XYZ file of C-alpha atoms in Angstrom:
601
model
C -24.460 -131.256 12.167
C -24.272 -134.183 9.857
C -23.194 -135.550 6.518
C -25.511 -135.946 3.529
C -25.432 -137.847 0.252
C -27.795 -138.531 -2.632
C -28.238 -140.074 -6.049
C -30.734 -139.101 -8.761
C -30.864 -141.454 -11.739
C -31.882 -139.671 -14.940
C -32.472 -142.992 -16.730
C -35.147 -144.042 -14.200
C -33.032 -146.894 -12.875
C -33.675 -147.791 -9.210
C -31.074 -146.312 -6.873
C -29.182 -148.966 -4.944
C -28.895 -148.416 -1.195
C -25.456 -150.040 -1.178
C -24.217 -147.249 -3.460
C -25.531 -144.658 -1.048
C -23.911 -146.491 1.838
C -20.497 -146.313 0.184
C -20.876 -142.534 0.175
C -22.158 -142.248 3.735
C -19.451 -144.592 5.023
C -16.903 -142.143 3.580
C -18.414 -139.315 5.668
C -19.064 -141.296 8.862
C -16.851 -138.856 10.787
C -19.372 -136.099 10.034
C -22.107 -138.066 11.769
C -21.031 -140.872 14.086
C -24.333 -141.031 16.003
C -26.399 -142.816 13.366
C -27.149 -143.407 9.701
C -30.278 -143.569 7.581
C -31.409 -144.054 3.993
C -34.358 -143.211 1.777
C -34.858 -144.832 -1.625
C -37.837 -144.279 -3.895
C -37.188 -145.442 -7.419
C -34.717 -143.145 -9.149
C -34.095 -141.018 -6.031
C -32.029 -142.018 -3.036
C -30.810 -140.070 0.014
C -28.271 -141.044 2.651
C -27.524 -139.413 5.994
C -24.983 -139.575 8.812
C -26.149 -137.998 12.056
C -24.347 -135.925 14.659
C -27.052 -135.434 17.288
C -27.205 -131.843 18.547
C -30.878 -130.787 18.722
C -33.610 -133.300 19.676
C -31.442 -136.319 20.411
C -34.338 -138.760 20.031
C -34.760 -141.227 17.179
C -37.814 -139.254 16.071
C -35.458 -136.601 14.684
C -33.414 -139.091 12.628
C -32.911 -138.520 8.918
C -33.785 -138.807 6.122
C -37.107 -137.445 7.393
C -40.385 -137.539 5.457
C -43.399 -135.271 6.028
C -45.937 -133.468 3.778
C -44.881 -135.685 0.853
C -41.357 -134.238 1.216
C -38.168 -136.035 2.208
C -35.069 -134.253 3.503
C -31.430 -135.019 4.151
C -29.832 -132.061 5.866
C -26.567 -130.892 7.389
C -26.453 -127.795 9.579
C -28.402 -125.772 12.115
C -31.269 -123.325 11.654
C -30.761 -121.226 14.765
C -34.111 -119.428 14.577
C -36.046 -122.687 14.295
C -37.968 -121.967 17.522
C -39.359 -118.694 16.131
C -40.147 -120.329 12.770
C -41.810 -123.250 14.519
C -44.096 -120.868 16.429
C -44.992 -119.012 13.220
C -45.776 -122.270 11.402
C -47.879 -123.541 14.295
C -50.015 -120.415 13.981
C -50.522 -121.379 10.331
C -51.840 -124.775 11.353
C -48.769 -127.012 11.277
C -48.631 -129.705 13.966
C -45.130 -130.855 14.864
C -44.139 -134.307 16.090
C -40.493 -133.623 17.019
C -38.436 -130.849 18.618
C -35.959 -130.793 15.719
C -35.043 -127.979 13.341
C -35.170 -130.580 10.538
C -38.937 -130.871 10.805
C -39.189 -127.075 10.837
C -37.337 -126.946 7.489
C -39.778 -129.445 5.955
C -42.766 -127.491 7.253
C -41.277 -124.222 5.990
C -40.716 -125.708 2.542
C -44.251 -127.119 2.544
C -45.676 -123.710 3.434
C -43.405 -121.278 1.566
C -41.641 -123.327 -1.101
C -38.084 -122.644 -2.237
C -38.194 -119.132 -0.785
C -38.221 -120.619 2.720
C -34.416 -120.378 2.827
C -34.748 -116.592 2.908
C -36.297 -116.979 6.379
C -33.531 -119.164 7.787
C -30.869 -117.780 10.103
C -28.227 -120.458 10.199
C -25.905 -122.689 8.235
C -27.041 -125.523 6.022
C -26.542 -127.863 3.118
C -29.763 -129.700 2.362
C -31.675 -131.697 -0.214
C -35.472 -132.018 -0.305
C -37.294 -134.453 -2.579
C -40.807 -133.429 -3.593
C -42.437 -136.702 -4.643
C -45.449 -135.000 -6.264
C -43.280 -132.792 -8.482
C -40.538 -135.382 -9.036
C -38.091 -132.629 -8.126
C -35.081 -132.391 -5.814
C -34.220 -129.037 -4.260
C -30.674 -128.495 -2.965
C -29.527 -125.430 -1.051
C -26.461 -124.051 0.703
C -26.396 -121.310 3.358
C -25.737 -117.673 2.515
C -21.972 -117.638 3.077
C -21.128 -121.290 2.459
C -20.401 -122.484 5.984
C -21.558 -126.024 5.135
C -20.314 -127.903 2.037
C -22.389 -129.322 -0.814
C -20.603 -130.982 -3.754
C -22.059 -132.618 -6.840
C -21.196 -134.270 -10.127
C -22.880 -136.109 -13.003
C -21.688 -139.563 -14.030
C -23.187 -142.442 -16.016
C -26.585 -140.786 -16.247
C -26.743 -139.999 -12.543
C -26.615 -136.777 -10.501
C -24.682 -137.375 -7.273
C -24.257 -135.004 -4.325
C -22.498 -135.228 -0.978
C -20.960 -133.275 1.910
C -17.565 -134.532 0.755
C -16.017 -134.204 -2.693
C -13.731 -137.203 -2.150
C -16.776 -139.389 -1.408
C -18.036 -138.587 -4.918
C -14.871 -139.627 -6.726
C -15.364 -142.381 -9.272
C -14.190 -145.742 -7.906
C -11.063 -147.335 -9.346
C -10.150 -144.189 -11.294
C -7.463 -141.620 -10.554
C -9.135 -138.203 -10.373
C -7.763 -135.475 -12.629
C -6.825 -132.028 -11.321
C -8.659 -128.975 -12.616
C -5.731 -127.271 -14.347
C -7.050 -123.706 -14.169
C -8.041 -123.964 -10.504
C -4.634 -125.445 -9.723
C -2.689 -122.683 -11.451
C -4.868 -119.972 -9.902
C -4.071 -121.429 -6.490
C -0.326 -121.527 -7.114
C 0.021 -118.150 -8.797
C -2.786 -116.073 -7.334
C -2.970 -117.716 -3.892
C -6.693 -118.390 -4.386
C -7.357 -121.444 -2.250
C -11.104 -121.680 -2.778
C -12.495 -121.454 -6.313
C -16.138 -120.565 -6.857
C -18.381 -123.297 -8.274
C -15.444 -125.502 -9.292
C -13.182 -127.684 -7.150
C -9.568 -128.785 -7.533
C -10.952 -132.017 -9.045
C -11.948 -131.770 -12.704
C -15.692 -132.332 -13.336
C -16.612 -132.085 -9.658
C -18.506 -128.983 -8.582
C -20.086 -127.314 -5.575
C -22.868 -124.948 -4.728
C -21.499 -121.591 -3.627
C -22.824 -119.667 -0.659
C -26.296 -118.239 -1.278
C -27.139 -120.720 -4.032
C -29.840 -123.336 -4.523
C -30.283 -125.945 -7.239
C -33.362 -127.729 -8.554
C -33.060 -131.073 -10.327
C -35.932 -132.542 -12.346
C -35.825 -136.292 -11.793
C -37.519 -137.322 -15.028
C -35.909 -134.886 -17.473
C -32.528 -134.294 -15.846
C -32.992 -130.532 -16.118
C -30.876 -128.607 -13.600
C -31.529 -124.977 -12.620
C -29.170 -122.874 -10.510
C -30.743 -120.202 -8.293
C -28.806 -117.364 -6.646
C -31.224 -116.741 -3.787
C -28.939 -114.423 -1.789
C -26.709 -111.611 -3.000
C -24.601 -109.656 -0.560
C -24.460 -106.104 -1.725
C -25.505 -102.681 -0.561
C -24.296 -99.162 -1.175
C -26.086 -97.874 1.895
C -24.045 -96.103 4.556
C -24.954 -96.089 8.214
C -25.595 -92.662 9.717
C -25.201 -93.829 13.308
C -22.705 -91.958 15.417
C -19.983 -94.013 17.087
C -21.830 -94.297 20.400
C -25.047 -95.454 18.705
C -23.174 -97.889 16.472
C -21.332 -99.434 19.419
C -24.622 -99.989 21.257
C -26.196 -101.561 18.177
C -23.198 -103.824 17.657
C -23.349 -105.015 21.256
C -27.026 -105.879 20.845
C -26.475 -107.724 17.542
C -23.543 -109.694 18.944
C -25.460 -110.645 22.085
C -28.385 -112.000 20.076
C -26.192 -113.755 17.522
C -24.207 -115.591 20.195
C -27.308 -116.508 22.207
C -28.979 -117.988 19.103
C -25.880 -120.115 18.504
C -25.999 -121.477 22.031
C -29.235 -123.351 21.302
C -28.333 -126.992 21.735
C -29.194 -130.164 23.596
C -25.501 -130.879 24.197
C -22.749 -128.838 25.852
C -21.147 -126.000 23.852
C -17.609 -124.666 24.225
C -15.513 -122.218 22.247
C -12.205 -121.897 20.490
C -10.156 -119.165 22.139
C -6.996 -117.873 20.539
C -6.725 -114.915 22.907
C -7.370 -112.463 20.084
C -10.215 -109.940 19.909
C -12.737 -112.001 17.949
C -12.759 -115.213 19.960
C -12.391 -113.356 23.274
C -15.535 -111.312 22.657
C -17.788 -114.234 21.722
C -16.366 -116.380 24.549
C -17.095 -113.629 27.074
C -20.694 -113.267 25.853
C -21.282 -117.022 25.721
C -19.805 -117.759 29.144
C -21.850 -114.987 30.783
C -25.035 -116.287 29.169
C -24.317 -119.880 30.226
C -23.587 -118.708 33.774
C -26.916 -116.810 33.857
C -28.701 -120.081 33.071
C -26.843 -121.806 35.915
C -25.464 -124.327 33.441
C -22.162 -126.198 33.951
C -19.013 -124.111 33.708
C -18.179 -122.944 30.197
C -15.054 -124.424 28.555
C -12.731 -122.934 25.940
C -9.988 -124.578 23.879
C -6.745 -123.043 22.714
C -3.343 -123.825 21.237
C -0.015 -122.050 21.393
C 3.611 -122.415 20.436
C 6.880 -122.464 22.316
C 7.893 -119.288 20.429
C 7.019 -116.251 22.534
C 6.413 -113.967 19.540
C 3.678 -116.240 18.134
C 2.183 -117.571 21.364
C -1.191 -116.145 22.379
C -1.860 -118.500 25.275
C -1.126 -115.791 27.896
C -4.020 -113.749 26.446
C -6.292 -116.798 26.371
C -5.502 -117.499 30.028
C -6.142 -113.854 30.909
C -9.599 -114.013 29.318
C -10.391 -117.366 30.923
C -9.495 -116.045 34.386
C -11.486 -112.864 33.776
C -14.610 -114.814 32.774
C -14.136 -117.620 35.288
C -14.172 -120.382 32.682
C -12.142 -123.528 32.152
C -9.400 -123.360 29.518
C -7.993 -126.485 27.900
C -4.832 -125.746 25.946
C -2.117 -127.516 24.022
C 1.323 -126.615 22.677
C 2.047 -129.109 19.901
C 5.673 -130.158 19.591
C 7.391 -129.817 16.214
C 7.282 -133.562 15.564
C 3.642 -133.750 16.655
C 2.847 -130.845 14.360
C 4.591 -132.423 11.379
C 2.873 -135.754 12.023
C -0.531 -134.073 11.816
C 0.007 -132.578 8.347
C -0.964 -135.685 6.309
C -4.158 -136.059 8.350
C -5.027 -132.394 7.743
C -4.446 -132.785 4.004
C -6.759 -135.809 3.948
C -9.432 -134.018 6.002
C -9.355 -130.877 3.863
C -9.671 -132.839 0.580
C -8.173 -129.971 -1.420
C -4.897 -128.012 -1.125
C -4.664 -125.652 1.842
C -3.392 -122.111 2.035
C -0.942 -122.278 4.940
C 0.233 -124.295 7.917
C -2.023 -122.325 10.269
C -4.737 -124.776 9.201
C -2.800 -127.492 11.036
C -2.826 -125.503 14.284
C -6.601 -125.133 14.050
C -6.812 -128.923 13.533
C -4.992 -129.530 16.835
C -7.511 -127.323 18.675
C -10.402 -129.366 17.284
C -8.622 -132.561 18.268
C -8.239 -131.215 21.811
C -11.953 -130.419 22.041
C -12.858 -133.865 20.700
C -10.759 -135.557 23.364
C -12.667 -133.551 25.975
C -15.959 -134.898 24.609
C -17.329 -131.702 23.009
C -19.550 -131.820 19.921
C -20.237 -128.073 19.452
C -17.928 -125.038 19.531
C -18.439 -121.377 18.710
C -15.654 -119.718 16.749
C -14.652 -116.232 15.640
C -14.393 -116.588 11.848
C -15.561 -113.576 9.876
C -14.774 -110.700 12.229
C -11.653 -109.594 10.361
C -13.565 -109.395 7.088
C -16.354 -107.348 8.708
C -14.289 -104.929 10.792
C -11.065 -104.465 8.752
C -8.706 -106.642 10.755
C -6.026 -107.480 8.181
C -3.131 -105.323 6.920
C -4.606 -105.547 3.408
C -7.626 -103.628 4.688
C -5.312 -100.826 5.648
C -4.045 -100.780 2.062
C -7.580 -100.703 0.690
C -8.395 -97.689 2.863
C -5.109 -96.039 1.855
C -5.873 -96.497 -1.834
C -9.004 -94.398 -1.372
C -6.927 -91.499 -0.004
C -4.526 -88.890 -1.331
C -0.813 -89.702 -1.005
C -0.585 -87.501 2.093
C -3.693 -89.099 3.591
C -2.371 -92.594 2.911
C 0.964 -91.786 4.571
C -0.851 -90.401 7.622
C -2.949 -93.594 7.963
C 0.137 -95.830 7.685
C 1.971 -93.777 10.316
C -0.998 -93.868 12.720
C -1.494 -97.603 12.249
C 2.109 -98.771 12.515
C 2.125 -99.147 16.276
C -1.288 -100.810 16.351
C -0.130 -103.583 14.018
C 3.278 -103.761 15.744
C 4.962 -103.119 12.386
C 7.152 -100.252 11.113
C 5.141 -97.714 9.097
C 7.217 -98.270 5.944
C 6.759 -102.061 6.113
C 3.051 -101.755 6.870
C 2.562 -99.431 3.912
C 4.532 -101.807 1.688
C 2.367 -104.774 2.740
C -0.806 -102.772 2.214
C 0.147 -101.384 -1.188
C 1.480 -104.733 -2.443
C -1.839 -106.484 -1.942
C -4.161 -103.732 -3.182
C -2.816 -103.736 -6.734
C -3.782 -107.350 -7.488
C -3.150 -107.226 -11.252
C 0.401 -106.009 -10.705
C 0.891 -108.573 -7.969
C -0.364 -111.367 -10.239
C 2.027 -110.292 -12.995
C 4.966 -110.424 -10.570
C 3.875 -113.831 -9.310
C 3.589 -115.195 -12.848
C 7.087 -113.926 -13.569
C 8.474 -115.755 -10.533
C 6.663 -118.979 -11.465
C 8.092 -118.786 -15.004
C 11.200 -120.593 -13.737
C 8.986 -123.549 -12.779
C 6.212 -123.716 -15.387
C 6.125 -123.165 -19.131
C 4.362 -120.192 -20.671
C 1.635 -122.557 -21.910
C 1.003 -123.825 -18.376
C 0.892 -120.305 -16.944
C -1.696 -119.367 -19.564
C -4.092 -121.488 -17.512
C -4.122 -118.627 -15.003
C -7.104 -116.343 -15.348
C -7.087 -112.732 -14.213
C -10.869 -112.686 -13.853
C -10.768 -112.914 -10.067
C -7.919 -110.415 -9.831
C -9.818 -107.994 -12.089
C -12.894 -108.307 -9.880
C -10.748 -107.681 -6.826
C -9.106 -104.648 -8.432
C -12.469 -103.206 -9.444
C -13.796 -103.669 -5.916
C -10.768 -101.998 -4.324
C -11.034 -99.025 -6.659
C -14.755 -98.691 -5.990
C -14.818 -98.536 -2.176
C -13.786 -100.220 1.054
C -17.286 -101.653 1.350
C -17.119 -103.142 -2.162
C -13.838 -104.866 -1.312
C -15.312 -106.290 1.885
C -18.202 -107.736 -0.104
C -15.753 -109.261 -2.587
C -13.645 -110.735 0.208
C -16.649 -112.359 1.901
C -18.137 -113.828 -1.271
C -15.143 -114.806 -3.392
C -11.964 -113.709 -1.647
C -10.431 -114.839 1.623
C -13.441 -116.032 3.608
C -14.581 -119.051 1.518
C -11.222 -120.782 2.050
C -11.320 -120.073 5.793
C -14.811 -121.569 6.007
C -13.714 -124.717 4.185
C -10.763 -125.106 6.552
C -13.063 -124.531 9.540
C -15.661 -127.079 8.511
C -13.260 -129.873 7.498
C -11.021 -129.491 10.557
C -13.938 -129.543 12.981
C -15.871 -132.318 11.272
C -12.758 -134.492 11.118
C -13.416 -134.819 14.854
C -17.236 -134.860 14.642
C -17.483 -131.295 15.959
C -19.935 -128.664 14.815
C -18.591 -125.107 14.813
C -20.905 -122.102 14.921
C -19.859 -118.646 13.755
C -21.652 -115.708 15.433
C -19.949 -113.063 13.288
C -21.578 -114.583 10.188
C -25.146 -114.027 11.305
C -26.411 -112.475 8.055
C -28.084 -109.602 9.885
C -24.797 -108.674 11.544
C -22.895 -108.989 8.258
C -25.309 -106.726 6.382
C -25.301 -104.184 9.222
C -21.524 -104.140 9.624
C -20.911 -103.580 5.910
C -22.915 -100.362 6.085
C -20.634 -98.850 8.724
C -18.228 -96.206 7.392
C -14.644 -97.429 7.386
C -13.713 -94.607 9.784
C -15.575 -96.481 12.549
C -13.585 -99.652 11.828
C -10.143 -98.157 11.193
C -9.930 -95.220 13.583
C -6.811 -93.262 14.603
C -4.705 -96.245 13.579
C -6.731 -98.843 15.491
C -7.985 -101.752 13.396
C -11.441 -103.119 14.298
C -11.970 -100.015 16.415
C -15.740 -100.332 16.841
C -15.391 -103.983 17.837
C -12.828 -102.998 20.486
C -15.188 -100.346 21.812
C -18.065 -102.826 21.940
C -16.135 -105.501 23.819
C -14.231 -103.359 26.301
C -16.961 -103.826 28.915
C -16.669 -107.622 28.572
C -12.953 -108.337 28.369
C -9.752 -107.031 29.969
C -8.322 -103.871 28.408
C -5.093 -105.752 27.690
C -7.083 -107.831 25.187
C -9.541 -105.247 23.853
C -6.742 -102.774 23.113
C -3.890 -105.139 22.366
C -1.629 -104.516 19.393
C -0.691 -106.958 16.678
C -2.557 -109.971 15.346
C -1.502 -113.585 15.702
C -4.360 -116.121 15.935
C -3.560 -119.830 16.042
C -0.132 -119.200 14.540
C 1.906 -122.331 13.767
C 5.566 -122.722 14.664
C 7.892 -121.227 12.060
C 8.797 -124.471 10.311
C 7.466 -123.765 6.791
C 10.925 -123.484 5.274
C 12.166 -126.596 7.052
C 9.180 -128.671 5.904
C 9.297 -127.558 2.281
C 13.026 -128.278 2.069
C 12.509 -131.760 3.499
C 9.269 -132.796 1.794
C 8.912 -130.950 -1.504
C 9.852 -133.316 -4.333
C 9.183 -131.991 -7.859
C 9.806 -135.455 -9.290
C 6.661 -136.765 -7.570
C 4.647 -134.064 -9.301
C 6.277 -134.767 -12.674
C 5.458 -138.463 -12.435
C 1.810 -137.546 -11.866
C 1.823 -135.454 -15.010
C 2.427 -131.926 -13.735
C 4.545 -130.303 -16.435
C 7.351 -128.620 -14.530
C 10.205 -127.232 -16.586
C 13.206 -129.503 -16.942
C 15.589 -128.527 -14.170
C 12.970 -126.183 -12.731
C 14.496 -123.844 -10.183
C 12.558 -123.332 -6.957
C 15.040 -120.861 -5.490
C 13.132 -117.925 -7.003
C 10.029 -118.895 -5.060
C 9.223 -117.605 -1.602
C 8.636 -120.010 1.273
C 4.868 -119.414 0.930
C 4.982 -120.241 -2.786
C 6.978 -123.414 -2.180
C 4.515 -124.392 0.527
C 1.626 -124.152 -1.966
C 3.519 -126.411 -4.366
C 4.110 -128.859 -1.523
C 0.436 -128.670 -0.574
C -0.444 -129.701 -4.127
C 2.044 -132.558 -3.908
C 0.618 -133.865 -0.619
C -2.952 -133.543 -1.944
C -2.094 -135.394 -5.164
C -0.506 -138.232 -3.205
C -3.389 -138.455 -0.717
C -6.081 -138.700 -3.412
C -4.062 -140.294 -6.240
C -4.556 -137.215 -8.423
C -3.089 -136.989 -11.913
C -2.464 -133.811 -13.899
C -3.468 -133.273 -17.504
């Protein structure tokens, strides 16, 4: 795991290494183990290294082979299998790194090589013979890749803030900002919260012609299938166990120790149990997990984390941040995330990464993605209900109430509220009308909400695809990457192995939401690995923060700060019509604007 940067000058001016260094210095936390540069005329690459696989200097970047030069951030987990295949085709390797495997794969198979990768990546490859730079991001967007054009140059980096023009206040993207406030969309596609700064989305590549400046966007991966699995429950459970075992084992390939985050919930407990058993079978040092809790019993999952740790015989490092400690971390989280965040739960995740960093860990496995694959959120219940008759929907809500530890009426209300996104957006706009003018609210686009509505009406599977590509997951992946890399930690996500994702989406929803149990098939698969009290527990918490949202927004939210930066709030704007979550998003914008000196058009 590393940080990358690059400059391509369309006016054929030589790239200055000191300009690259300014960018790599800004992402030093992503790669504290070394830095490197490559400059050839109008093309320059920079790299910050976090050494994980092949710790020798031979694996340093930028790396040049076959007339190709790469700067790369990520891990290709199946690099050993690809290396063997390429050796059979005549390639001779000089390192043990996955970086060299990528170069060889590109040399042999061209841009289509990314289709063969199982992993996470953001990379740039310069082909000197073609005078072409190829950039690519992994299928689901686990690793970041931002870019912009300025003064006749194409610039890219792992960090959007490292790209910001010096000595200029960046300007907020008005439409992205309003979509975030009104529609709760924390992660826009293609765009960022900064105007004129962009990103590759998951499953995209980009080619840049050095001499002409021509840029071509390639969508190399599209998640979508109408196929339905015909496996019975028993067969599907067995297949899931096999897929999970292989996915976790691939993500344990490393030349440094690997631990896990462990909330005590289903997702992290399952991967921790698989990983710890595998490590124990290799007679490696005892596996370590990291967790965080609160002093509030109703939101504290540490007892479950301890239960799993004792069951698996692993070490558990945990922390319960105090209220003052939690508040003190918020500005650091805002700076690390670089763009507004969805909720304060991001801060709790940050404290877990900090704990792992203090223990000296550089790699963790984490459970992101399982809820999206196996219907783990209350909204998924609503999506399933919307496919049913009124009687069928009522039956599902009644069955599920106890599993979610919520009254049936409340659960149904939550489900139905979220699965009519156009109606929800209209209500949200109405509530924001006491804060913003009609002209400002016209910046909101219903395009995303219309896509979401169409997906929900089509099928449960279609909604899951929407959620993974452009809904909830992209924001979670941004939070994951920035929080971990703030402490020079690489996180690996077994549930997002593309083979597992594609397989899981084909399962009928009845195997995921079954007799009121959410993530039913996942529970069945893990019950041999974890205590029944975890596999069949009710409710969902995760790394839940202490309930201080209202207190923080009342203390910190200052509309005058936003007005002075150019955000056009109504004179005497009333915030009392806004929920705590809505006021938090406004505060998040305020903290972001202050941290990055953002102005509003």
